[in-house]
Amino acid sequence: MRMIVFFDLPTETYLNRKEYRLFRKFLIREGFIMMQESVYSKLALNNSIVKAETKRLEENKPSAGDVELLVITEKQYSQIQFLVGERKTDVEDSDARLIVL
């Protein structure tokens, strides 16, 4: 499964910008990879991980703005069509080599 977080946060005041930075750092710390500006994705092995990560996102969400979460399967994720640009090959984002201990 792939969790994709989309967010649009206000950056008009100092507090808004601080919340933006903290939320972005939280996403990176949790293992999300930036797909585009304000679009981050993370690989999740099962539904329990998705539920736990969703709970952590809700606990660390900013107070204002728009944050959306989309959960799709790897098959659906692999069908993304690039209308402009190309798939980045320098980022390892597949589960092909994933080892679960």
PDB file of N, CA and C in Angstrom:
ATOM      1  N   MET A   1       0.843  -1.178   0.000  1.00  0.00           N
ATOM      2  CA  MET A   1       0.000   0.000   0.000  1.00  0.00           C
ATOM      3  C   MET A   1       0.882   1.234   0.000  1.00  0.00           C
ATOM      4  N   ARG A   2       0.357   2.273  -0.514  1.00  0.00           N
ATOM      5  CA  ARG A   2       1.078   3.533  -0.573  1.00  0.00           C
ATOM      6  C   ARG A   2       0.198   4.608   0.053  1.00  0.00           C
ATOM      7  N   MET A   3       0.761   5.325   1.006  1.00  0.00           N
ATOM      8  CA  MET A   3       0.062   6.448   1.633  1.00  0.00           C
ATOM      9  C   MET A   3       0.579   7.721   0.978  1.00  0.00           C
ATOM     10  N   ILE A   4      -0.336   8.527   0.489  1.00  0.00           N
ATOM     11  CA  ILE A   4       0.054   9.782  -0.151  1.00  0.00           C
ATOM     12  C   ILE A   4      -0.606  10.932   0.613  1.00  0.00           C
ATOM     13  N   VAL A   5       0.209  11.866   1.086  1.00  0.00           N
ATOM     14  CA  VAL A   5      -0.274  13.025   1.829  1.00  0.00           C
ATOM     15  C   VAL A   5      -0.148  14.253   0.940  1.00  0.00           C
ATOM     16  N   PHE A   6      -1.253  14.937   0.781  1.00  0.00           N
ATOM     17  CA  PHE A   6      -1.296  16.199   0.046  1.00  0.00           C
ATOM     18  C   PHE A   6      -1.576  17.296   1.074  1.00  0.00           C
ATOM     19  N   PHE A   7      -0.845  18.379   1.019  1.00  0.00           N
ATOM     20  CA  PHE A   7      -1.172  19.454   1.950  1.00  0.00           C
ATOM     21  C   PHE A   7      -0.982  20.816   1.318  1.00  0.00           C
ATOM     22  N   ASP A   8      -1.810  21.710   1.773  1.00  0.00           N
ATOM     23  CA  ASP A   8      -1.749  23.116   1.367  1.00  0.00           C
ATOM     24  C   ASP A   8      -1.921  23.926   2.646  1.00  0.00           C
ATOM     25  N   LEU A   9      -0.816  24.462   3.134  1.00  0.00           N
ATOM     26  CA  LEU A   9      -0.838  25.152   4.419  1.00  0.00           C
ATOM     27  C   LEU A   9      -0.563  26.630   4.226  1.00  0.00           C
ATOM     28  N   PRO A  10      -1.207  27.453   5.040  1.00  0.00           N
ATOM     29  CA  PRO A  10      -0.954  28.895   4.938  1.00  0.00           C
ATOM     30  C   PRO A  10       0.455  29.222   5.427  1.00  0.00           C
ATOM     31  N   THR A  11       1.076  30.214   4.794  1.00  0.00           N
ATOM     32  CA  THR A  11       2.428  30.633   5.199  1.00  0.00           C
ATOM     33  C   THR A  11       2.500  32.150   5.335  1.00  0.00           C
ATOM     34  N   GLU A  12       1.389  32.731   5.780  1.00  0.00           N
ATOM     35  CA  GLU A  12       1.332  34.187   5.850  1.00  0.00           C
ATOM     36  C   GLU A  12       1.970  34.757   7.109  1.00  0.00           C
ATOM     37  N   THR A  13       1.860  34.046   8.217  1.00  0.00           N
ATOM     38  CA  THR A  13       2.416  34.557   9.470  1.00  0.00           C
ATOM     39  C   THR A  13       3.590  33.681   9.905  1.00  0.00           C
ATOM     40  N   TYR A  14       4.307  34.160  10.905  1.00  0.00           N
ATOM     41  CA  TYR A  14       5.438  33.393  11.428  1.00  0.00           C
ATOM     42  C   TYR A  14       4.966  32.045  11.982  1.00  0.00           C
ATOM     43  N   LEU A  15       3.835  32.058  12.714  1.00  0.00           N
ATOM     44  CA  LEU A  15       3.323  30.808  13.279  1.00  0.00           C
ATOM     45  C   LEU A  15       2.901  29.827  12.186  1.00  0.00           C
ATOM     46  N   ASN A  16       2.306  30.347  11.087  1.00  0.00           N
ATOM     47  CA  ASN A  16       1.928  29.477   9.960  1.00  0.00           C
ATOM     48  C   ASN A  16       3.159  28.806   9.369  1.00  0.00           C
ATOM     49  N   ARG A  17       4.205  29.597   9.143  1.00  0.00           N
ATOM     50  CA  ARG A  17       5.435  29.048   8.560  1.00  0.00           C
ATOM     51  C   ARG A  17       6.091  28.036   9.494  1.00  0.00           C
ATOM     52  N   LYS A  18       6.030  28.305  10.802  1.00  0.00           N
ATOM     53  CA  LYS A  18       6.602  27.374  11.777  1.00  0.00           C
ATOM     54  C   LYS A  18       5.843  26.043  11.741  1.00  0.00           C
ATOM     55  N   GLU A  19       4.508  26.107  11.686  1.00  0.00           N
ATOM     56  CA  GLU A  19       3.716  24.876  11.608  1.00  0.00           C
ATOM     57  C   GLU A  19       4.008  24.122  10.314  1.00  0.00           C
ATOM     58  N   TYR A  20       4.183  24.849   9.219  1.00  0.00           N
ATOM     59  CA  TYR A  20       4.527  24.226   7.935  1.00  0.00           C
ATOM     60  C   TYR A  20       5.846  23.461   8.059  1.00  0.00           C
ATOM     61  N   ARG A  21       6.860  24.131   8.615  1.00  0.00           N
ATOM     62  CA  ARG A  21       8.172  23.487   8.768  1.00  0.00           C
ATOM     63  C   ARG A  21       8.095  22.263   9.675  1.00  0.00           C
ATOM     64  N   LEU A  22       7.384  22.411  10.796  1.00  0.00           N
ATOM     65  CA  LEU A  22       7.276  21.283  11.721  1.00  0.00           C
ATOM     66  C   LEU A  22       6.539  20.098  11.082  1.00  0.00           C
ATOM     67  N   PHE A  23       5.479  20.374  10.335  1.00  0.00           N
ATOM     68  CA  PHE A  23       4.720  19.293   9.698  1.00  0.00           C
ATOM     69  C   PHE A  23       5.560  18.610   8.630  1.00  0.00           C
ATOM     70  N   ARG A  24       6.292  19.398   7.847  1.00  0.00           N
ATOM     71  CA  ARG A  24       7.139  18.815   6.805  1.00  0.00           C
ATOM     72  C   ARG A  24       8.248  17.967   7.432  1.00  0.00           C
ATOM     73  N   LYS A  25       8.856  18.457   8.496  1.00  0.00           N
ATOM     74  CA  LYS A  25       9.890  17.675   9.183  1.00  0.00           C
ATOM     75  C   LYS A  25       9.305  16.407   9.782  1.00  0.00           C
ATOM     76  N   PHE A  26       8.083  16.480  10.298  1.00  0.00           N
ATOM     77  CA  PHE A  26       7.419  15.290  10.836  1.00  0.00           C
ATOM     78  C   PHE A  26       7.246  14.246   9.738  1.00  0.00           C
ATOM     79  N   LEU A  27       6.795  14.668   8.565  1.00  0.00           N
ATOM     80  CA  LEU A  27       6.595  13.724   7.461  1.00  0.00           C
ATOM     81  C   LEU A  27       7.912  13.039   7.091  1.00  0.00           C
ATOM     82  N   ILE A  28       8.983  13.811   6.998  1.00  0.00           N
ATOM     83  CA  ILE A  28      10.277  13.242   6.618  1.00  0.00           C
ATOM     84  C   ILE A  28      10.763  12.280   7.704  1.00  0.00           C
ATOM     85  N   ARG A  29      10.578  12.663   8.960  1.00  0.00           N
ATOM     86  CA  ARG A  29      10.982  11.806  10.079  1.00  0.00           C
ATOM     87  C   ARG A  29      10.192  10.486  10.087  1.00  0.00           C
ATOM     88  N   GLU A  30       8.953  10.524   9.649  1.00  0.00           N
ATOM     89  CA  GLU A  30       8.105   9.326   9.614  1.00  0.00           C
ATOM     90  C   GLU A  30       8.384   8.452   8.391  1.00  0.00           C
ATOM     91  N   GLY A  31       9.262   8.908   7.498  1.00  0.00           N
ATOM     92  CA  GLY A  31       9.631   8.087   6.353  1.00  0.00           C
ATOM     93  C   GLY A  31       8.923   8.428   5.070  1.00  0.00           C
ATOM     94  N   PHE A  32       8.230   9.543   5.023  1.00  0.00           N
ATOM     95  CA  PHE A  32       7.584   9.961   3.784  1.00  0.00           C
ATOM     96  C   PHE A  32       8.636  10.523   2.824  1.00  0.00           C
ATOM     97  N   ILE A  33       8.434  10.269   1.542  1.00  0.00           N
ATOM     98  CA  ILE A  33       9.329  10.749   0.501  1.00  0.00           C
ATOM     99  C   ILE A  33       8.590  11.798  -0.321  1.00  0.00           C
ATOM    100  N   MET A  34       9.259  12.917  -0.593  1.00  0.00           N
ATOM    101  CA  MET A  34       8.625  13.983  -1.351  1.00  0.00           C
ATOM    102  C   MET A  34       8.477  13.572  -2.818  1.00  0.00           C
ATOM    103  N   MET A  35       7.228  13.555  -3.301  1.00  0.00           N
ATOM    104  CA  MET A  35       6.962  13.278  -4.715  1.00  0.00           C
ATOM    105  C   MET A  35       7.014  14.584  -5.493  1.00  0.00           C
ATOM    106  N   GLN A  36       6.376  15.576  -4.943  1.00  0.00           N
ATOM    107  CA  GLN A  36       6.377  16.928  -5.470  1.00  0.00           C
ATOM    108  C   GLN A  36       6.293  17.858  -4.259  1.00  0.00           C
ATOM    109  N   GLU A  37       6.378  19.149  -4.492  1.00  0.00           N
ATOM    110  CA  GLU A  37       6.209  20.068  -3.390  1.00  0.00           C
ATOM    111  C   GLU A  37       4.809  19.894  -2.809  1.00  0.00           C
ATOM    112  N   SER A  38       4.724  19.668  -1.524  1.00  0.00           N
ATOM    113  CA  SER A  38       3.469  19.463  -0.786  1.00  0.00           C
ATOM    114  C   SER A  38       2.777  18.148  -1.107  1.00  0.00           C
ATOM    115  N   VAL A  39       3.477  17.188  -1.698  1.00  0.00           N
ATOM    116  CA  VAL A  39       2.947  15.842  -1.935  1.00  0.00           C
ATOM    117  C   VAL A  39       4.016  14.850  -1.496  1.00  0.00           C
ATOM    118  N   TYR A  40       3.690  14.056  -0.466  1.00  0.00           N
ATOM    119  CA  TYR A  40       4.636  13.099   0.095  1.00  0.00           C
ATOM    120  C   TYR A  40       4.004  11.715   0.093  1.00  0.00           C
ATOM    121  N   SER A  41       4.825  10.680  -0.094  1.00  0.00           N
ATOM    122  CA  SER A  41       4.298   9.321  -0.090  1.00  0.00           C
ATOM    123  C   SER A  41       5.137   8.428   0.808  1.00  0.00           C
ATOM    124  N   LYS A  42       4.511   7.353   1.270  1.00  0.00           N
ATOM    125  CA  LYS A  42       5.190   6.394   2.131  1.00  0.00           C
ATOM    126  C   LYS A  42       4.638   5.009   1.849  1.00  0.00           C
ATOM    127  N   LEU A  43       5.516   4.040   1.858  1.00  0.00           N
ATOM    128  CA  LEU A  43       5.126   2.650   1.678  1.00  0.00           C
ATOM    129  C   LEU A  43       4.621   2.107   3.010  1.00  0.00           C
ATOM    130  N   ALA A  44       3.473   1.427   2.987  1.00  0.00           N
ATOM    131  CA  ALA A  44       2.927   0.800   4.198  1.00  0.00           C
ATOM    132  C   ALA A  44       2.646  -0.661   3.876  1.00  0.00           C
ATOM    133  N   LEU A  45       3.069  -1.540   4.754  1.00  0.00           N
ATOM    134  CA  LEU A  45       2.968  -2.970   4.472  1.00  0.00           C
ATOM    135  C   LEU A  45       1.564  -3.530   4.649  1.00  0.00           C
ATOM    136  N   ASN A  46       0.780  -2.964   5.583  1.00  0.00           N
ATOM    137  CA  ASN A  46      -0.569  -3.486   5.806  1.00  0.00           C
ATOM    138  C   ASN A  46      -1.471  -2.413   6.405  1.00  0.00           C
ATOM    139  N   ASN A  47      -2.737  -2.791   6.644  1.00  0.00           N
ATOM    140  CA  ASN A  47      -3.720  -1.827   7.143  1.00  0.00           C
ATOM    141  C   ASN A  47      -3.416  -1.349   8.551  1.00  0.00           C
ATOM    142  N   SER A  48      -2.822  -2.188   9.386  1.00  0.00           N
ATOM    143  CA  SER A  48      -2.536  -1.751  10.752  1.00  0.00           C
ATOM    144  C   SER A  48      -1.480  -0.650  10.757  1.00  0.00           C
ATOM    145  N   ILE A  49      -0.525  -0.734   9.845  1.00  0.00           N
ATOM    146  CA  ILE A  49       0.473   0.344   9.729  1.00  0.00           C
ATOM    147  C   ILE A  49      -0.185   1.616   9.224  1.00  0.00           C
ATOM    148  N   VAL A  50      -1.105   1.481   8.269  1.00  0.00           N
ATOM    149  CA  VAL A  50      -1.823   2.650   7.759  1.00  0.00           C
ATOM    150  C   VAL A  50      -2.622   3.315   8.876  1.00  0.00           C
ATOM    151  N   LYS A  51      -3.306   2.496   9.701  1.00  0.00           N
ATOM    152  CA  LYS A  51      -4.092   3.060  10.810  1.00  0.00           C
ATOM    153  C   LYS A  51      -3.191   3.761  11.817  1.00  0.00           C
ATOM    154  N   ALA A  52      -2.058   3.153  12.147  1.00  0.00           N
ATOM    155  CA  ALA A  52      -1.145   3.760  13.117  1.00  0.00           C
ATOM    156  C   ALA A  52      -0.558   5.054  12.570  1.00  0.00           C
ATOM    157  N   GLU A  53      -0.177   5.034  11.301  1.00  0.00           N
ATOM    158  CA  GLU A  53       0.395   6.248  10.706  1.00  0.00           C
ATOM    159  C   GLU A  53      -0.658   7.349  10.577  1.00  0.00           C
ATOM    160  N   THR A  54      -1.888   6.963  10.273  1.00  0.00           N
ATOM    161  CA  THR A  54      -2.978   7.948  10.192  1.00  0.00           C
ATOM    162  C   THR A  54      -3.188   8.607  11.543  1.00  0.00           C
ATOM    163  N   LYS A  55      -3.130   7.817  12.607  1.00  0.00           N
ATOM    164  CA  LYS A  55      -3.281   8.369  13.957  1.00  0.00           C
ATOM    165  C   LYS A  55      -2.148   9.344  14.264  1.00  0.00           C
ATOM    166  N   ARG A  56      -0.895   8.992  13.885  1.00  0.00           N
ATOM    167  CA  ARG A  56       0.223   9.909  14.123  1.00  0.00           C
ATOM    168  C   ARG A  56       0.077  11.193  13.304  1.00  0.00           C
ATOM    169  N   LEU A  57      -0.448  11.054  12.070  1.00  0.00           N
ATOM    170  CA  LEU A  57      -0.672  12.251  11.258  1.00  0.00           C
ATOM    171  C   LEU A  57      -1.711  13.163  11.923  1.00  0.00           C
ATOM    172  N   GLU A  58      -2.773  12.564  12.436  1.00  0.00           N
ATOM    173  CA  GLU A  58      -3.809  13.372  13.098  1.00  0.00           C
ATOM    174  C   GLU A  58      -3.272  14.051  14.347  1.00  0.00           C
ATOM    175  N   GLU A  59      -2.361  13.387  15.051  1.00  0.00           N
ATOM    176  CA  GLU A  59      -1.786  13.981  16.261  1.00  0.00           C
ATOM    177  C   GLU A  59      -0.812  15.113  15.945  1.00  0.00           C
ATOM    178  N   ASN A  60      -0.224  15.088  14.760  1.00  0.00           N
ATOM    179  CA  ASN A  60       0.780  16.098  14.387  1.00  0.00           C
ATOM    180  C   ASN A  60       0.320  17.031  13.286  1.00  0.00           C
ATOM    181  N   LYS A  61      -0.964  17.076  13.019  1.00  0.00           N
ATOM    182  CA  LYS A  61      -1.464  17.929  11.932  1.00  0.00           C
ATOM    183  C   LYS A  61      -1.384  19.400  12.337  1.00  0.00           C
ATOM    184  N   PRO A  62      -1.220  20.267  11.377  1.00  0.00           N
ATOM    185  CA  PRO A  62      -1.206  21.702  11.680  1.00  0.00           C
ATOM    186  C   PRO A  62      -2.611  22.182  12.030  1.00  0.00           C
ATOM    187  N   SER A  63      -2.683  23.340  12.652  1.00  0.00           N
ATOM    188  CA  SER A  63      -3.983  23.844  13.111  1.00  0.00           C
ATOM    189  C   SER A  63      -4.817  24.457  11.991  1.00  0.00           C
ATOM    190  N   ALA A  64      -4.176  24.861  10.890  1.00  0.00           N
ATOM    191  CA  ALA A  64      -4.913  25.485   9.791  1.00  0.00           C
ATOM    192  C   ALA A  64      -4.425  24.906   8.472  1.00  0.00           C
ATOM    193  N   GLY A  65      -5.207  25.117   7.443  1.00  0.00           N
ATOM    194  CA  GLY A  65      -4.813  24.644   6.117  1.00  0.00           C
ATOM    195  C   GLY A  65      -5.571  23.399   5.710  1.00  0.00           C
ATOM    196  N   ASP A  66      -5.033  22.707   4.725  1.00  0.00           N
ATOM    197  CA  ASP A  66      -5.691  21.533   4.154  1.00  0.00           C
ATOM    198  C   ASP A  66      -4.673  20.400   4.069  1.00  0.00           C
ATOM    199  N   VAL A  67      -4.968  19.282   4.728  1.00  0.00           N
ATOM    200  CA  VAL A  67      -4.106  18.094   4.673  1.00  0.00           C
ATOM    201  C   VAL A  67      -4.993  16.922   4.288  1.00  0.00           C
ATOM    202  N   GLU A  68      -4.638  16.232   3.216  1.00  0.00           N
ATOM    203  CA  GLU A  68      -5.431  15.109   2.732  1.00  0.00           C
ATOM    204  C   GLU A  68      -4.560  13.872   2.646  1.00  0.00           C
ATOM    205  N   LEU A  69      -5.157  12.714   2.923  1.00  0.00           N
ATOM    206  CA  LEU A  69      -4.445  11.440   2.879  1.00  0.00           C
ATOM    207  C   LEU A  69      -5.164  10.507   1.916  1.00  0.00           C
ATOM    208  N   LEU A  70      -4.404   9.914   1.020  1.00  0.00           N
ATOM    209  CA  LEU A  70      -4.933   8.938   0.066  1.00  0.00           C
ATOM    210  C   LEU A  70      -4.136   7.653   0.225  1.00  0.00           C
ATOM    211  N   VAL A  71      -4.829   6.523   0.383  1.00  0.00           N
ATOM    212  CA  VAL A  71      -4.171   5.225   0.494  1.00  0.00           C
ATOM    213  C   VAL A  71      -4.550   4.400  -0.733  1.00  0.00           C
ATOM    214  N   ILE A  72      -3.534   3.973  -1.473  1.00  0.00           N
ATOM    215  CA  ILE A  72      -3.763   3.180  -2.684  1.00  0.00           C
ATOM    216  C   ILE A  72      -2.850   1.961  -2.668  1.00  0.00           C
ATOM    217  N   THR A  73      -3.158   0.998  -3.501  1.00  0.00           N
ATOM    218  CA  THR A  73      -2.324  -0.206  -3.586  1.00  0.00           C
ATOM    219  C   THR A  73      -1.087   0.097  -4.430  1.00  0.00           C
ATOM    220  N   GLU A  74      -0.098  -0.779  -4.305  1.00  0.00           N
ATOM    221  CA  GLU A  74       1.122  -0.602  -5.097  1.00  0.00           C
ATOM    222  C   GLU A  74       0.832  -0.715  -6.591  1.00  0.00           C
ATOM    223  N   LYS A  75      -0.131  -1.574  -6.950  1.00  0.00           N
ATOM    224  CA  LYS A  75      -0.486  -1.724  -8.357  1.00  0.00           C
ATOM    225  C   LYS A  75      -1.067  -0.420  -8.899  1.00  0.00           C
ATOM    226  N   GLN A  76      -1.945   0.209  -8.104  1.00  0.00           N
ATOM    227  CA  GLN A  76      -2.507   1.494  -8.522  1.00  0.00           C
ATOM    228  C   GLN A  76      -1.414   2.555  -8.597  1.00  0.00           C
ATOM    229  N   TYR A  77      -0.495   2.540  -7.615  1.00  0.00           N
ATOM    230  CA  TYR A  77       0.579   3.526  -7.595  1.00  0.00           C
ATOM    231  C   TYR A  77       1.481   3.374  -8.820  1.00  0.00           C
ATOM    232  N   SER A  78       1.723   2.127  -9.219  1.00  0.00           N
ATOM    233  CA  SER A  78       2.607   1.896 -10.365  1.00  0.00           C
ATOM    234  C   SER A  78       1.983   2.347 -11.685  1.00  0.00           C
ATOM    235  N   GLN A  79       0.674   2.586 -11.688  1.00  0.00           N
ATOM    236  CA  GLN A  79      -0.008   3.010 -12.903  1.00  0.00           C
ATOM    237  C   GLN A  79      -0.068   4.532 -13.052  1.00  0.00           C
ATOM    238  N   ILE A  80       0.671   5.261 -12.220  1.00  0.00           N
ATOM    239  CA  ILE A  80       0.725   6.716 -12.370  1.00  0.00           C
ATOM    240  C   ILE A  80       1.268   7.046 -13.748  1.00  0.00           C
ATOM    241  N   GLN A  81       0.592   7.913 -14.440  1.00  0.00           N
ATOM    242  CA  GLN A  81       1.037   8.337 -15.765  1.00  0.00           C
ATOM    243  C   GLN A  81       1.703   9.701 -15.647  1.00  0.00           C
ATOM    244  N   PHE A  82       2.847   9.821 -16.246  1.00  0.00           N
ATOM    245  CA  PHE A  82       3.583  11.082 -16.242  1.00  0.00           C
ATOM    246  C   PHE A  82       3.226  11.846 -17.507  1.00  0.00           C
ATOM    247  N   LEU A  83       2.473  12.905 -17.379  1.00  0.00           N
ATOM    248  CA  LEU A  83       2.072  13.701 -18.530  1.00  0.00           C
ATOM    249  C   LEU A  83       3.190  14.656 -18.934  1.00  0.00           C
ATOM    250  N   VAL A  84       3.919  15.140 -17.950  1.00  0.00           N
ATOM    251  CA  VAL A  84       5.102  15.966 -18.193  1.00  0.00           C
ATOM    252  C   VAL A  84       6.163  15.475 -17.217  1.00  0.00           C
ATOM    253  N   GLY A  85       7.368  15.292 -17.691  1.00  0.00           N
ATOM    254  CA  GLY A  85       8.426  14.790 -16.831  1.00  0.00           C
ATOM    255  C   GLY A  85       8.510  13.274 -16.889  1.00  0.00           C
ATOM    256  N   GLU A  86       9.418  12.734 -16.094  1.00  0.00           N
ATOM    257  CA  GLU A  86       9.662  11.296 -16.108  1.00  0.00           C
ATOM    258  C   GLU A  86       9.761  10.768 -14.689  1.00  0.00           C
ATOM    259  N   ARG A  87       9.609   9.466 -14.548  1.00  0.00           N
ATOM    260  CA  ARG A  87       9.744   8.828 -13.246  1.00  0.00           C
ATOM    261  C   ARG A  87      11.179   8.992 -12.765  1.00  0.00           C
ATOM    262  N   LYS A  88      11.339   9.331 -11.496  1.00  0.00           N
ATOM    263  CA  LYS A  88      12.669   9.479 -10.922  1.00  0.00           C
ATOM    264  C   LYS A  88      13.222   8.096 -10.640  1.00  0.00           C
ATOM    265  N   THR A  89      14.393   7.821 -11.170  1.00  0.00           N
ATOM    266  CA  THR A  89      14.987   6.496 -10.962  1.00  0.00           C
ATOM    267  C   THR A  89      16.032   6.508  -9.865  1.00  0.00           C
ATOM    268  N   ASP A  90      16.398   7.704  -9.391  1.00  0.00           N
ATOM    269  CA  ASP A  90      17.421   7.763  -8.348  1.00  0.00           C
ATOM    270  C   ASP A  90      16.848   7.585  -6.949  1.00  0.00           C
ATOM    271  N   VAL A  91      15.510   7.508  -6.823  1.00  0.00           N
ATOM    272  CA  VAL A  91      14.874   7.308  -5.533  1.00  0.00           C
ATOM    273  C   VAL A  91      14.350   5.881  -5.464  1.00  0.00           C
ATOM    274  N   GLU A  92      14.810   5.161  -4.454  1.00  0.00           N
ATOM    275  CA  GLU A  92      14.346   3.778  -4.280  1.00  0.00           C
ATOM    276  C   GLU A  92      13.031   3.814  -3.522  1.00  0.00           C
ATOM    277  N   ASP A  93      11.928   3.585  -4.216  1.00  0.00           N
ATOM    278  CA  ASP A  93      10.625   3.654  -3.565  1.00  0.00           C
ATOM    279  C   ASP A  93       9.768   2.424  -3.855  1.00  0.00           C
ATOM    280  N   SER A  94      10.392   1.328  -4.159  1.00  0.00           N
ATOM    281  CA  SER A  94       9.611   0.109  -4.360  1.00  0.00           C
ATOM    282  C   SER A  94       9.854  -0.848  -3.196  1.00  0.00           C
ATOM    283  N   ASP A  95       8.984  -1.816  -3.056  1.00  0.00           N
ATOM    284  CA  ASP A  95       9.142  -2.797  -1.993  1.00  0.00           C
ATOM    285  C   ASP A  95       9.826  -4.059  -2.491  1.00  0.00           C
ATOM    286  N   ALA A  96      10.428  -4.022  -3.668  1.00  0.00           N
ATOM    287  CA  ALA A  96      11.044  -5.204  -4.261  1.00  0.00           C
ATOM    288  C   ALA A  96      12.186  -5.745  -3.405  1.00  0.00           C
ATOM    289  N   ARG A  97      12.932  -4.875  -2.753  1.00  0.00           N
ATOM    290  CA  ARG A  97      14.069  -5.313  -1.946  1.00  0.00           C
ATOM    291  C   ARG A  97      13.790  -5.212  -0.454  1.00  0.00           C
ATOM    292  N   LEU A  98      12.557  -5.005  -0.069  1.00  0.00           N
ATOM    293  CA  LEU A  98      12.206  -4.809   1.330  1.00  0.00           C
ATOM    294  C   LEU A  98      12.314  -6.119   2.102  1.00  0.00           C
ATOM    295  N   ILE A  99      13.011  -6.076   3.215  1.00  0.00           N
ATOM    296  CA  ILE A  99      13.153  -7.248   4.075  1.00  0.00           C
ATOM    297  C   ILE A  99      12.463  -6.940   5.398  1.00  0.00           C
ATOM    298  N   VAL A 100      11.500  -7.756   5.769  1.00  0.00           N
ATOM    299  CA  VAL A 100      10.796  -7.589   7.038  1.00  0.00           C
ATOM    300  C   VAL A 100      11.337  -8.608   8.019  1.00  0.00           C
ATOM    301  N   LEU A 101      11.863  -8.118   9.134  1.00  0.00           N
ATOM    302  CA  LEU A 101      12.435  -9.016  10.160  1.00  0.00           C
ATOM    303  C   LEU A 101      11.420  -9.310  11.231  1.00  0.00           C
TER     304      LEU A 101
END
